């Protein structure tokens, strides 16, 4: 189909297997309106309409209601022309759901196995575990939104970062390759640190990945695809780590400590579960990180916000002082990088992916005006320079807990 070709409702129905009634209902509720009406008042679908229709059908497939789909479709700032990004995102969410269904199947298999061994009815613990597993992550609409926001950030970094090593490869290098390490990562998220370094993980390492979100752990499990038994996945609050004193050689808090409600309590727990010669790796950004993005937003509209203020709680400029009450801060290593962005759309996608007000602010006429504002800046300067200033503190467990330690 050529970009300027249009199809009638009947042709779309015949090609896709959807009924005329379904397509007309989508039109009626504003979910999918044909983009063109010809001189005979025939309603015609173009290429972008078909891309949107495919997205709607996939979201229905993973179990979302039409109201949820409408909310996602209308709030999605990715252009419909970006078919590859759209399909990759849909594939990722479906992969997560498949992984979750396999996890549910495993819980049922274990209950059946227990039933066979006992030659009696399986007990309430087995049944409650199945129920809990089924409901571990049922909000697939939010999963899709989270994946969309993550995709926006990854797209910006992967496309425009000057340092092509990549944060996760560089950070992994700093862990070294000493054998037989027991490693705990708090707030592992989607386990990108490990999925992007699968080919380099020493076989003797034992790695425990934790996150406060059970749903995010399912994403991590799906991304790691561990068949070696080296990985353990557990829902954990960093403020109350369910492991013995001195159990780990390495504890990692990768871009997450500023989200923890009680940072002091979390650091106390990290100190407790580390071995006496253990190392604590905690990464964050400086206050200069991505500041040009915030400045662009405020230049366009004084009340437009992009960067989350939560970063103020733990960053490269105050991290040493915060850590020094629990650890001896040995080193601060910075990841050298910057971006030169010469396209408006990836920048808009990033800005609307954050939890601040850009997602609600940049809609309709304001979104069009902001896009024009960015394009004018890019045309005038060739690109938009954006500071990237990330790094991590590598801290050792020395001295008495509660005493400040300074280099």
GROMACS .gro file of N, CA and C in nm, residues 223-353:
model
  393
  223UNK      N    1   1.346  -1.070   3.066
  223UNK     CA    2   1.460  -1.014   2.994
  223UNK      C    3   1.588  -1.095   3.015
  224UNK      N    4   1.606  -1.146   3.135
  224UNK     CA    5   1.729  -1.221   3.165
  224UNK      C    6   1.727  -1.359   3.100
  225UNK      N    7   1.608  -1.424   3.100
  225UNK     CA    8   1.595  -1.558   3.040
  225UNK      C    9   1.705  -1.652   3.092
  226UNK      N   10   1.712  -1.664   3.224
  226UNK     CA   11   1.819  -1.742   3.286
  226UNK      C   12   1.786  -1.891   3.284
  227UNK      N   13   1.877  -1.968   3.229
  227UNK     CA   14   1.863  -2.114   3.232
  227UNK      C   15   1.977  -2.179   3.312
  228UNK      N   16   2.064  -2.095   3.365
  228UNK     CA   17   2.182  -2.146   3.436
  228UNK      C   18   2.160  -2.163   3.585
  229UNK      N   19   2.055  -2.099   3.638
  229UNK     CA   20   2.030  -2.104   3.781
  229UNK      C   21   2.111  -2.004   3.860
  230UNK      N   22   2.181  -1.913   3.791
  230UNK     CA   23   2.262  -1.813   3.860
  230UNK      C   24   2.179  -1.701   3.920
  231UNK      N   25   2.056  -1.682   3.869
  231UNK     CA   26   1.974  -1.569   3.910
  231UNK      C   27   1.860  -1.612   4.003
  232UNK      N   28   1.837  -1.529   4.103
  232UNK     CA   29   1.720  -1.542   4.191
  232UNK      C   30   1.643  -1.411   4.184
  233UNK      N   31   1.511  -1.419   4.180
  233UNK     CA   32   1.426  -1.300   4.170
  233UNK      C   33   1.337  -1.293   4.294
  234UNK      N   34   1.332  -1.174   4.356
  234UNK     CA   35   1.257  -1.161   4.481
  234UNK      C   36   1.205  -1.019   4.496
  235UNK      N   37   1.078  -1.007   4.534
  235UNK     CA   38   1.020  -0.875   4.564
  235UNK      C   39   1.072  -0.828   4.699
  236UNK      N   40   1.142  -0.715   4.701
  236UNK     CA   41   1.207  -0.667   4.823
  236UNK      C   42   1.196  -0.515   4.831
  237UNK      N   43   1.168  -0.466   4.951
  237UNK     CA   44   1.177  -0.324   4.983
  237UNK      C   45   1.318  -0.298   5.035
  238UNK      N   46   1.389  -0.205   4.974
  238UNK     CA   47   1.528  -0.177   5.012
  238UNK      C   48   1.541  -0.132   5.157
  239UNK      N   49   1.432  -0.088   5.217
  239UNK     CA   50   1.434  -0.044   5.356
  239UNK      C   51   1.426  -0.161   5.454
  240UNK      N   52   1.398  -0.281   5.401
  240UNK     CA   53   1.388  -0.400   5.486
  240UNK      C   54   1.431  -0.521   5.404
  241UNK      N   55   1.561  -0.544   5.396
  241UNK     CA   56   1.616  -0.648   5.310
  241UNK      C   57   1.614  -0.782   5.383
  242UNK      N   58   1.545  -0.883   5.328
  242UNK     CA   59   1.524  -1.010   5.401
  242UNK      C   60   1.640  -1.109   5.386
  243UNK      N   61   1.763  -1.064   5.416
  243UNK     CA   62   1.879  -1.152   5.409
  243UNK      C   63   1.962  -1.137   5.537
  244UNK      N   64   2.048  -1.235   5.560
  244UNK     CA   65   2.129  -1.236   5.681
  244UNK      C   66   2.239  -1.131   5.675
  245UNK      N   67   2.293  -1.098   5.791
  245UNK     CA   68   2.407  -1.007   5.798
  245UNK      C   69   2.525  -1.065   5.720
  246UNK      N   70   2.596  -0.979   5.648
  246UNK     CA   71   2.718  -1.021   5.580
  246UNK      C   72   2.701  -1.128   5.475
  247UNK      N   73   2.591  -1.124   5.401
  247UNK     CA   74   2.560  -1.232   5.308
  247UNK      C   75   2.615  -1.207   5.166
  248UNK      N   76   2.642  -1.080   5.129
  248UNK     CA   77   2.677  -1.049   4.991
  248UNK      C   78   2.814  -0.982   4.979
  249UNK      N   79   2.881  -1.015   4.868
  249UNK     CA   80   3.009  -0.952   4.836
  249UNK      C   81   2.987  -0.814   4.774
  250UNK      N   82   2.879  -0.802   4.698
  250UNK     CA   83   2.848  -0.677   4.626
  250UNK      C   84   2.699  -0.647   4.640
  251UNK      N   85   2.669  -0.522   4.671
  251UNK     CA   86   2.530  -0.473   4.667
  251UNK      C   87   2.526  -0.357   4.569
  252UNK      N   88   2.424  -0.358   4.481
  252UNK     CA   89   2.411  -0.257   4.377
  252UNK      C   90   2.277  -0.185   4.393
  253UNK      N   91   2.282  -0.052   4.389
  253UNK     CA   92   2.161   0.031   4.383
  253UNK      C   93   2.181   0.123   4.264
  254UNK      N   94   2.132   0.081   4.148
  254UNK     CA   95   2.160   0.148   4.021
  254UNK      C   96   2.048   0.246   3.986
  255UNK      N   97   2.076   0.375   4.003
  255UNK     CA   98   1.979   0.480   3.973
  255UNK      C   99   1.843   0.454   4.042
  256UNK      N  100   1.846   0.425   4.169
  256UNK     CA  101   1.720   0.398   4.238
  256UNK      C  102   1.714   0.456   4.379
  257UNK      N  103   1.828   0.488   4.440
  257UNK     CA  104   1.828   0.525   4.582
  257UNK      C  105   1.745   0.651   4.607
  258UNK      N  106   1.741   0.742   4.511
  258UNK     CA  107   1.664   0.866   4.531
  258UNK      C  108   1.513   0.840   4.535
  259UNK      N  109   1.470   0.721   4.495
  259UNK     CA  110   1.327   0.687   4.501
  259UNK      C  111   1.287   0.630   4.638
  260UNK      N  112   1.384   0.585   4.716
  260UNK     CA  113   1.354   0.519   4.843
  260UNK      C  114   1.307   0.623   4.945
  261UNK      N  115   1.199   0.590   5.015
  261UNK     CA  116   1.140   0.685   5.110
  261UNK      C  117   1.237   0.721   5.221
  262UNK      N  118   1.300   0.622   5.284
  262UNK     CA  119   1.395   0.645   5.392
  262UNK      C  120   1.533   0.598   5.346
  263UNK      N  121   1.610   0.689   5.290
  263UNK     CA  122   1.740   0.655   5.235
  263UNK      C  123   1.834   0.605   5.345
  264UNK      N  124   1.832   0.670   5.462
  264UNK     CA  125   1.919   0.628   5.572
  264UNK      C  126   1.893   0.484   5.613
  265UNK      N  127   1.766   0.447   5.621
  265UNK     CA  128   1.732   0.310   5.658
  265UNK      C  129   1.779   0.211   5.550
  266UNK      N  130   1.763   0.248   5.425
  266UNK     CA  131   1.808   0.161   5.315
  266UNK      C  132   1.959   0.142   5.320
  267UNK      N  133   2.033   0.250   5.346
  267UNK     CA  134   2.179   0.240   5.353
  267UNK      C  135   2.223   0.153   5.471
  268UNK      N  136   2.151   0.164   5.582
  268UNK     CA  137   2.181   0.081   5.698
  268UNK      C  138   2.162  -0.067   5.666
  269UNK      N  139   2.056  -0.097   5.590
  269UNK     CA  140   2.030  -0.235   5.549
  269UNK      C  141   2.137  -0.285   5.451
  270UNK      N  142   2.177  -0.199   5.357
  270UNK     CA  143   2.282  -0.237   5.262
  270UNK      C  144   2.412  -0.268   5.336
  271UNK      N  145   2.445  -0.185   5.434
  271UNK     CA  146   2.565  -0.206   5.515
  271UNK      C  147   2.556  -0.339   5.589
  272UNK      N  148   2.438  -0.370   5.640
  272UNK     CA  149   2.421  -0.491   5.721
  272UNK      C  150   2.442  -0.618   5.639
  273UNK      N  151   2.388  -0.623   5.516
  273UNK     CA  152   2.392  -0.747   5.439
  273UNK      C  153   2.524  -0.764   5.362
  274UNK      N  154   2.609  -0.662   5.362
  274UNK     CA  155   2.739  -0.673   5.298
  274UNK      C  156   2.839  -0.748   5.387
  275UNK      N  157   2.927  -0.826   5.324
  275UNK     CA  158   3.037  -0.886   5.396
  275UNK      C  159   3.133  -0.777   5.443
  276UNK      N  160   3.220  -0.809   5.536
  276UNK     CA  161   3.310  -0.708   5.593
  276UNK      C  162   3.400  -0.645   5.488
  277UNK      N  163   3.434  -0.720   5.384
  277UNK     CA  164   3.516  -0.666   5.276
  277UNK      C  165   3.434  -0.639   5.150
  278UNK      N  166   3.302  -0.628   5.167
  278UNK     CA  167   3.213  -0.609   5.053
  278UNK      C  168   3.216  -0.468   4.997
  279UNK      N  169   3.160  -0.452   4.878
  279UNK     CA  170   3.154  -0.323   4.811
  279UNK      C  171   3.010  -0.287   4.776
  280UNK      N  172   2.980  -0.159   4.792
  280UNK     CA  173   2.848  -0.107   4.762
  280UNK      C  174   2.859  -0.011   4.643
  281UNK      N  175   2.786  -0.043   4.536
  281UNK     CA  176   2.785   0.040   4.415
  281UNK      C  177   2.650   0.111   4.406
  282UNK      N  178   2.651   0.242   4.412
  282UNK     CA  179   2.525   0.315   4.400
  282UNK      C  180   2.541   0.428   4.299
  283UNK      N  181   2.461   0.423   4.194
  283UNK     CA  182   2.475   0.519   4.085
  283UNK      C  183   2.365   0.625   4.090
  284UNK      N  184   2.396   0.739   4.032
  284UNK     CA  185   2.300   0.848   4.024
  284UNK      C  186   2.351   0.948   3.921
  285UNK      N  187   2.291   1.066   3.918
  285UNK     CA  188   2.332   1.172   3.826
  285UNK      C  189   2.370   1.297   3.905
  286UNK      N  190   2.436   1.391   3.838
  286UNK     CA  191   2.462   1.521   3.900
  286UNK      C  192   2.344   1.614   3.871
  287UNK      N  193   2.343   1.729   3.935
  287UNK     CA  194   2.234   1.825   3.914
  287UNK      C  195   2.241   1.887   3.774
  288UNK      N  196   2.355   1.870   3.705
  288UNK     CA  197   2.369   1.923   3.569
  288UNK      C  198   2.310   1.830   3.464
  289UNK      N  199   2.282   1.705   3.502
  289UNK     CA  200   2.236   1.604   3.407
  289UNK      C  201   2.105   1.646   3.339
  290UNK      N  202   2.107   1.654   3.206
  290UNK     CA  203   1.990   1.685   3.124
  290UNK      C  204   1.929   1.822   3.151
  291UNK      N  205   2.004   1.912   3.211
  291UNK     CA  206   1.945   2.041   3.247
  291UNK      C  207   1.902   2.123   3.126
  292UNK      N  208   1.966   2.101   3.011
  292UNK     CA  209   1.924   2.173   2.890
  292UNK      C  210   1.781   2.138   2.850
  293UNK      N  211   1.739   2.014   2.880
  293UNK     CA  212   1.602   1.974   2.849
  293UNK      C  213   1.504   2.056   2.934
  294UNK      N  214   1.536   2.070   3.062
  294UNK     CA  215   1.450   2.149   3.151
  294UNK      C  216   1.450   2.295   3.108
  295UNK      N  217   1.566   2.346   3.069
  295UNK     CA  218   1.574   2.486   3.026
  295UNK      C  219   1.493   2.511   2.900
  296UNK      N  220   1.495   2.417   2.806
  296UNK     CA  221   1.413   2.429   2.685
  296UNK      C  222   1.264   2.435   2.720
  297UNK      N  223   1.224   2.346   2.812
  297UNK     CA  224   1.084   2.343   2.852
  297UNK      C  225   1.040   2.476   2.913
  298UNK      N  226   1.120   2.531   3.001
  298UNK     CA  227   1.083   2.655   3.070
  298UNK      C  228   1.091   2.776   2.977
  299UNK      N  229   1.182   2.768   2.878
  299UNK     CA  230   1.189   2.876   2.781
  299UNK      C  231   1.062   2.880   2.697
  300UNK      N  232   1.007   2.762   2.666
  300UNK     CA  233   0.883   2.756   2.589
  300UNK      C  234   0.764   2.799   2.674
  301UNK      N  235   0.759   2.751   2.797
  301UNK     CA  236   0.649   2.784   2.888
  301UNK      C  237   0.702   2.777   3.031
  302UNK      N  238   0.696   2.885   3.107
  302UNK     CA  239   0.755   2.889   3.243
  302UNK      C  240   0.703   2.782   3.337
  303UNK      N  241   0.581   2.735   3.314
  303UNK     CA  242   0.524   2.634   3.405
  303UNK      C  243   0.539   2.491   3.353
  304UNK      N  244   0.612   2.472   3.242
  304UNK     CA  245   0.633   2.338   3.188
  304UNK      C  246   0.751   2.272   3.259
  305UNK      N  247   0.730   2.150   3.309
  305UNK     CA  248   0.833   2.078   3.384
  305UNK      C  249   0.860   1.941   3.322
  306UNK      N  250   0.988   1.899   3.326
  306UNK     CA  251   1.027   1.771   3.268
  306UNK      C  252   1.100   1.684   3.369
  307UNK      N  253   1.205   1.735   3.431
  307UNK     CA  254   1.289   1.654   3.519
  307UNK      C  255   1.227   1.639   3.657
  308UNK      N  256   1.231   1.517   3.707
  308UNK     CA  257   1.170   1.485   3.836
  308UNK      C  258   1.257   1.538   3.950
  309UNK      N  259   1.195   1.614   4.041
  309UNK     CA  260   1.268   1.671   4.154
  309UNK      C  261   1.319   1.566   4.251
  310UNK      N  262   1.274   1.441   4.236
  310UNK     CA  263   1.316   1.335   4.329
  310UNK      C  264   1.468   1.316   4.325
  311UNK      N  265   1.531   1.350   4.213
  311UNK     CA  266   1.676   1.336   4.201
  311UNK      C  267   1.751   1.423   4.302
  312UNK      N  268   1.686   1.527   4.353
  312UNK     CA  269   1.751   1.615   4.450
  312UNK      C  270   1.787   1.541   4.578
  313UNK      N  271   1.725   1.426   4.602
  313UNK     CA  272   1.744   1.356   4.728
  313UNK      C  273   1.877   1.282   4.736
  314UNK      N  274   1.929   1.238   4.621
  314UNK     CA  275   2.057   1.169   4.620
  314UNK      C  276   2.119   1.185   4.482
  315UNK      N  277   2.226   1.267   4.473
  315UNK     CA  278   2.290   1.290   4.345
  315UNK      C  279   2.442   1.294   4.364
  316UNK      N  280   2.515   1.312   4.257
  316UNK     CA  281   2.661   1.306   4.264
  316UNK      C  282   2.721   1.414   4.351
  317UNK      N  283   2.646   1.522   4.373
  317UNK     CA  284   2.699   1.633   4.450
  317UNK      C  285   2.676   1.619   4.601
  318UNK      N  286   2.575   1.542   4.641
  318UNK     CA  287   2.552   1.524   4.785
  318UNK      C  288   2.569   1.379   4.831
  319UNK      N  289   2.601   1.289   4.736
  319UNK     CA  290   2.607   1.147   4.768
  319UNK      C  291   2.715   1.110   4.867
  320UNK      N  292   2.834   1.173   4.856
  320UNK     CA  293   2.943   1.140   4.948
  320UNK      C  294   2.903   1.166   5.093
  321UNK      N  295   2.842   1.281   5.117
  321UNK     CA  296   2.800   1.316   5.253
  321UNK      C  297   2.696   1.217   5.306
  322UNK      N  298   2.600   1.180   5.222
  322UNK     CA  299   2.495   1.088   5.266
  322UNK      C  300   2.552   0.949   5.294
  323UNK      N  301   2.639   0.902   5.206
  323UNK     CA  302   2.696   0.768   5.222
  323UNK      C  303   2.794   0.759   5.339
  324UNK      N  304   2.858   0.872   5.372
  324UNK     CA  305   2.969   0.867   5.469
  324UNK      C  306   2.926   0.830   5.610
  325UNK      N  307   2.799   0.834   5.640
  325UNK     CA  308   2.752   0.793   5.772
  325UNK      C  309   2.741   0.641   5.786
  326UNK      N  310   2.757   0.570   5.674
  326UNK     CA  311   2.747   0.424   5.677
  326UNK      C  312   2.865   0.354   5.611
  327UNK      N  313   2.935   0.423   5.521
  327UNK     CA  314   3.041   0.360   5.443
  327UNK      C  315   3.163   0.450   5.435
  328UNK      N  316   3.275   0.389   5.400
  328UNK     CA  317   3.392   0.466   5.358
  328UNK      C  318   3.383   0.479   5.206
  329UNK      N  319   3.362   0.599   5.160
  329UNK     CA  320   3.349   0.621   5.017
  329UNK      C  321   3.488   0.619   4.955
  330UNK      N  322   3.518   0.515   4.881
  330UNK     CA  323   3.650   0.498   4.822
  330UNK      C  324   3.664   0.580   4.695
  331UNK      N  325   3.562   0.579   4.613
  331UNK     CA  326   3.580   0.638   4.481
  331UNK      C  327   3.447   0.686   4.424
  332UNK      N  328   3.457   0.789   4.343
  332UNK     CA  329   3.345   0.837   4.262
  332UNK      C  330   3.390   0.831   4.117
  333UNK      N  331   3.324   0.748   4.038
  333UNK     CA  332   3.358   0.734   3.897
  333UNK      C  333   3.247   0.794   3.812
  334UNK      N  334   3.285   0.876   3.716
  334UNK     CA  335   3.188   0.941   3.629
  334UNK      C  336   3.190   0.876   3.490
  335UNK      N  337   3.074   0.869   3.431
  335UNK     CA  338   3.059   0.817   3.295
  335UNK      C  339   3.057   0.936   3.199
  336UNK      N  340   3.158   0.946   3.116
  336UNK     CA  341   3.171   1.061   3.026
  336UNK      C  342   3.076   1.047   2.908
  337UNK      N  343   2.988   1.144   2.893
  337UNK     CA  344   2.892   1.136   2.784
  337UNK      C  345   2.822   1.271   2.765
  338UNK      N  346   2.759   1.287   2.650
  338UNK     CA  347   2.673   1.403   2.620
  338UNK      C  348   2.587   1.364   2.500
  339UNK      N  349   2.489   1.448   2.468
  339UNK     CA  350   2.407   1.424   2.350
  339UNK      C  351   2.403   1.549   2.263
  340UNK      N  352   2.397   1.528   2.133
  340UNK     CA  353   2.364   1.633   2.037
  340UNK      C  354   2.242   1.586   1.960
  341UNK      N  355   2.127   1.642   1.994
  341UNK     CA  356   2.000   1.595   1.939
  341UNK      C  357   1.961   1.682   1.820
  342UNK      N  358   1.944   1.619   1.704
  342UNK     CA  359   1.907   1.694   1.584
  342UNK      C  360   1.770   1.655   1.529
  343UNK      N  361   1.688   1.593   1.613
  343UNK     CA  362   1.550   1.560   1.578
  343UNK      C  363   1.459   1.599   1.692
  344UNK      N  364   1.345   1.655   1.661
  344UNK     CA  365   1.253   1.702   1.765
  344UNK      C  366   1.176   1.588   1.831
  345UNK      N  367   1.132   1.490   1.753
  345UNK     CA  368   1.039   1.389   1.805
  345UNK      C  369   1.096   1.307   1.920
  346UNK      N  370   1.220   1.252   1.908
  346UNK     CA  371   1.271   1.174   2.022
  346UNK      C  372   1.281   1.257   2.150
  347UNK      N  373   1.308   1.386   2.136
  347UNK     CA  374   1.316   1.473   2.252
  347UNK      C  375   1.177   1.493   2.314
  348UNK      N  376   1.079   1.510   2.230
  348UNK     CA  377   0.941   1.523   2.278
  348UNK      C  378   0.897   1.394   2.348
  349UNK      N  379   0.931   1.280   2.288
  349UNK     CA  380   0.895   1.152   2.348
  349UNK      C  381   0.955   1.138   2.487
  350UNK      N  382   1.081   1.177   2.499
  350UNK     CA  383   1.147   1.169   2.630
  350UNK      C  384   1.076   1.260   2.731
  351UNK      N  385   1.050   1.382   2.692
  351UNK     CA  386   0.992   1.480   2.784
  351UNK      C  387   0.854   1.437   2.833
  352UNK      N  388   0.777   1.376   2.745
  352UNK     CA  389   0.643   1.331   2.784
  352UNK      C  390   0.645   1.195   2.853
  353UNK      N  391   0.763   1.135   2.866
  353UNK     CA  392   0.773   1.005   2.935
  353UNK      C  393   0.800   1.022   3.085
   0.00000   0.00000   0.00000
